[in-house]
Short mmCIF file of C-alpha atoms in Angstrom, two decimals:
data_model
loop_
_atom_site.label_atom_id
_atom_site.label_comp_id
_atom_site.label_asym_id
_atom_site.label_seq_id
_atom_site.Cartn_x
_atom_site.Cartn_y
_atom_site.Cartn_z
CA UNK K 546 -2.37 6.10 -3.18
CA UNK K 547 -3.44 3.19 -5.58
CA UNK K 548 -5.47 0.21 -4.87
CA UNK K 549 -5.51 -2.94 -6.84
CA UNK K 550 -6.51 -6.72 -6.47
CA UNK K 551 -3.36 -9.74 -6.10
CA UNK K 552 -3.34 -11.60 -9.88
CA UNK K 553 -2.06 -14.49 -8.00
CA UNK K 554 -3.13 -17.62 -6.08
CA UNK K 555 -3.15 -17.24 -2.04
CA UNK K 556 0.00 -20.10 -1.92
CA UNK K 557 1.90 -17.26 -4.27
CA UNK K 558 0.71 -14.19 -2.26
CA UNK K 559 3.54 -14.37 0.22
CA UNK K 560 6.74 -14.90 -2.46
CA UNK K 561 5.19 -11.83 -4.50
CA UNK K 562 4.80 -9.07 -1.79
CA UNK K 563 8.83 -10.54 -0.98
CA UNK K 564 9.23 -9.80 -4.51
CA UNK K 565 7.35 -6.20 -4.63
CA UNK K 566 8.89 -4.74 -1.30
CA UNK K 567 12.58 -5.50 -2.79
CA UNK K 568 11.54 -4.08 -6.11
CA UNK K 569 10.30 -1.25 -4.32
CA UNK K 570 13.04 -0.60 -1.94
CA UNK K 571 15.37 -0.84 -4.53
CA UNK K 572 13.51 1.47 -7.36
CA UNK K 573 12.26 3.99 -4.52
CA UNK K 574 15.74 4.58 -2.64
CA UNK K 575 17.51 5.15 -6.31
CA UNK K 576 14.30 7.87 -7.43
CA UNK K 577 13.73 9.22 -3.80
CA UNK K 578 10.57 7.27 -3.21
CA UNK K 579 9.04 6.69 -0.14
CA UNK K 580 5.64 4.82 1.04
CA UNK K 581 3.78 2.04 2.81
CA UNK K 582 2.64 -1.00 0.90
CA UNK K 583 -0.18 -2.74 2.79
CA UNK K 584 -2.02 -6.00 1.92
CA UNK K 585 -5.23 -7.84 3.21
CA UNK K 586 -7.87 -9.77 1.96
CA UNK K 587 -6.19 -9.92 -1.85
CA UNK K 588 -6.23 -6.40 -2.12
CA UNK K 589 -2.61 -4.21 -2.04
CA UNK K 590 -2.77 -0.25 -1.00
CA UNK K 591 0.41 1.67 -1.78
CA UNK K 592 0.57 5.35 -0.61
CA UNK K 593 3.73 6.95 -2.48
CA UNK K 594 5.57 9.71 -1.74
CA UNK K 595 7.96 12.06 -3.66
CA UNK K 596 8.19 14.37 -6.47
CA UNK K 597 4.98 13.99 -8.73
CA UNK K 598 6.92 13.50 -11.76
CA UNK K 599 8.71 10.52 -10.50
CA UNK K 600 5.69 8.86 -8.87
CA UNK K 601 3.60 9.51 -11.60
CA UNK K 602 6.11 7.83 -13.73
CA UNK K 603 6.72 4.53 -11.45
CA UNK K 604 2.37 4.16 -11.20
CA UNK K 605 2.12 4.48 -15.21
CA UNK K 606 5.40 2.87 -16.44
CA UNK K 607 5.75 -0.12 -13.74
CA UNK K 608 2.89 -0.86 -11.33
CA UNK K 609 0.17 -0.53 -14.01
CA UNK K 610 2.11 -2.85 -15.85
CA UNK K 611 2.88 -5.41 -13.14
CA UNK K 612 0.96 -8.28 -13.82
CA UNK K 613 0.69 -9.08 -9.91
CA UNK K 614 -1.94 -6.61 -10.05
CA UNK K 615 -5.27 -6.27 -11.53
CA UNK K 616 -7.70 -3.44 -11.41
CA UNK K 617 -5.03 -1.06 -10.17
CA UNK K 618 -6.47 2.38 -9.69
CA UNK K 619 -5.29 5.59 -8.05
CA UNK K 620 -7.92 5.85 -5.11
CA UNK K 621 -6.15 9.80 -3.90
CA UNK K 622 -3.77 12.24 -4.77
CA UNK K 623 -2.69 15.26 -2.83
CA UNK K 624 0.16 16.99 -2.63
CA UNK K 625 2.12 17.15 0.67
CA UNK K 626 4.80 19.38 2.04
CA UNK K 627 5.94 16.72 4.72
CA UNK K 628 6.65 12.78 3.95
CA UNK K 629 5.10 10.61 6.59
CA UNK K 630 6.72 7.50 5.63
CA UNK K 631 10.25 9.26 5.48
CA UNK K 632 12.48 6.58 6.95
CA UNK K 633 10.88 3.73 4.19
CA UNK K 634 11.84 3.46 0.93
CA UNK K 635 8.45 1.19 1.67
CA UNK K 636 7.14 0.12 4.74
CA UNK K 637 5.25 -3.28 4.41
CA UNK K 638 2.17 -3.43 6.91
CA UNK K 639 -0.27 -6.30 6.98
CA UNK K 640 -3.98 -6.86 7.55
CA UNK K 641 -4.29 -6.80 11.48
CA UNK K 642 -6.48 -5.78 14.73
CA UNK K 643 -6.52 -2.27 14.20
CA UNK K 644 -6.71 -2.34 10.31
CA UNK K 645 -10.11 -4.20 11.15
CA UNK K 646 -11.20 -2.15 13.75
CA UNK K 647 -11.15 1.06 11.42
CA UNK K 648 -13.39 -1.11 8.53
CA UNK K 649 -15.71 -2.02 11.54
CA UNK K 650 -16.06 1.59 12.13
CA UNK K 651 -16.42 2.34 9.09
CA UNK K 652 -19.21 0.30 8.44
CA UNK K 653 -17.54 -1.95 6.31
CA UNK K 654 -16.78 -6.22 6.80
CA UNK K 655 -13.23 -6.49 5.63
CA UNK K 656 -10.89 -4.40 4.26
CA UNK K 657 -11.54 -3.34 0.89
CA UNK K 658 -9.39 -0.59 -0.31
CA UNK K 659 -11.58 0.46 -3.02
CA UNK K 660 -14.49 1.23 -0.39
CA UNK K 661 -12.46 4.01 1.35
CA UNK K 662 -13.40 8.09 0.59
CA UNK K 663 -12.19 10.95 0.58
CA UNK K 664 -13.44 11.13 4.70
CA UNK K 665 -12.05 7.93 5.31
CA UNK K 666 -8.68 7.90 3.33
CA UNK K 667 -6.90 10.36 5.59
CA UNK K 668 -6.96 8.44 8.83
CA UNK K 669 -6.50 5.46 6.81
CA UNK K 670 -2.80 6.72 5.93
CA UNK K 671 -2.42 8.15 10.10
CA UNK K 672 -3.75 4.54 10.98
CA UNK K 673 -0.81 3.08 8.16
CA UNK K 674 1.89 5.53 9.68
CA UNK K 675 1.23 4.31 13.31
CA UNK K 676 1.80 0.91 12.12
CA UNK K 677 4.84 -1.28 12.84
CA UNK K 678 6.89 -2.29 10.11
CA UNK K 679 6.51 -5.75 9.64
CA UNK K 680 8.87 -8.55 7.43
CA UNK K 681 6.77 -10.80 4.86
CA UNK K 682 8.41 -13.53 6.83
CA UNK K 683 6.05 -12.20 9.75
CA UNK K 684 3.01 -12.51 7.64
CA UNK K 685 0.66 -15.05 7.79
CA UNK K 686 -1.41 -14.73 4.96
#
């Protein structure tokens, strides 16, 4: 799971998570990728999943490299025997109710990927998993 902050102004927000999510889909269904991409607040989570060799090699060769992003960091790493996001090459999941509700809880205004731990991060990704699957046309911004 990596965190980073959007490069771009809020009127381009919208055409580059279309952009990312086809990228992604594309890329991940070709190297047996799967995940959730989720943005709020200018900030974009991605939880990967799929042979550590090949995810390690999309984070360093592409993402870190994507200008859209900006301090992009790996936030946690563990390896898993099950995928949870098995049917998405990448689910797309905006900022919403519940996604506030956990901050709240958490102690924390807004989301902010960068303030979640290693307490926190796992029902983070159950709270992601529950979510719909949304189109960027749905989004709001």
């Amino acid at each position: 799971m990596y965190a980073s902050k959007t490069n771009s102004e809020h009127s381009q927000i919208k055409q580059d998570l279309i952009d990312i999510l086809t990228e992604a889909v594309k890329f991940n269904s070709h190297n047996d990728i799967t995940g959730v991409l989720y943005y709020g607040n200018g900030y974009f989570l991605q939880y990967l999943e799929g042979e550590k060799e090949q995810v390690e090699s999309l984070f360093y060769k592409l993402i870190l490299k994507d200008s859209r992003h900006q301090n992009c960091e790996i936030i946690f790493s563990e390896p898993s025997e099950q995928r949870l996001f098995k049917h998405w090459s990448m689910k797309f999941a905006p900022i919403n109710t519940k996604i506030k509700e956990f901050f709240h809880h958490h102690h924390v205004d807004e989301f902010n990927p960068y303030l979640l731990n290693t307490t926190s991060i796992p029902t983070f990704i159950e709270l992601l998993v529950d979510q719909p699957n949304y189109k960027v046309d749905q989004y709001q911004g």
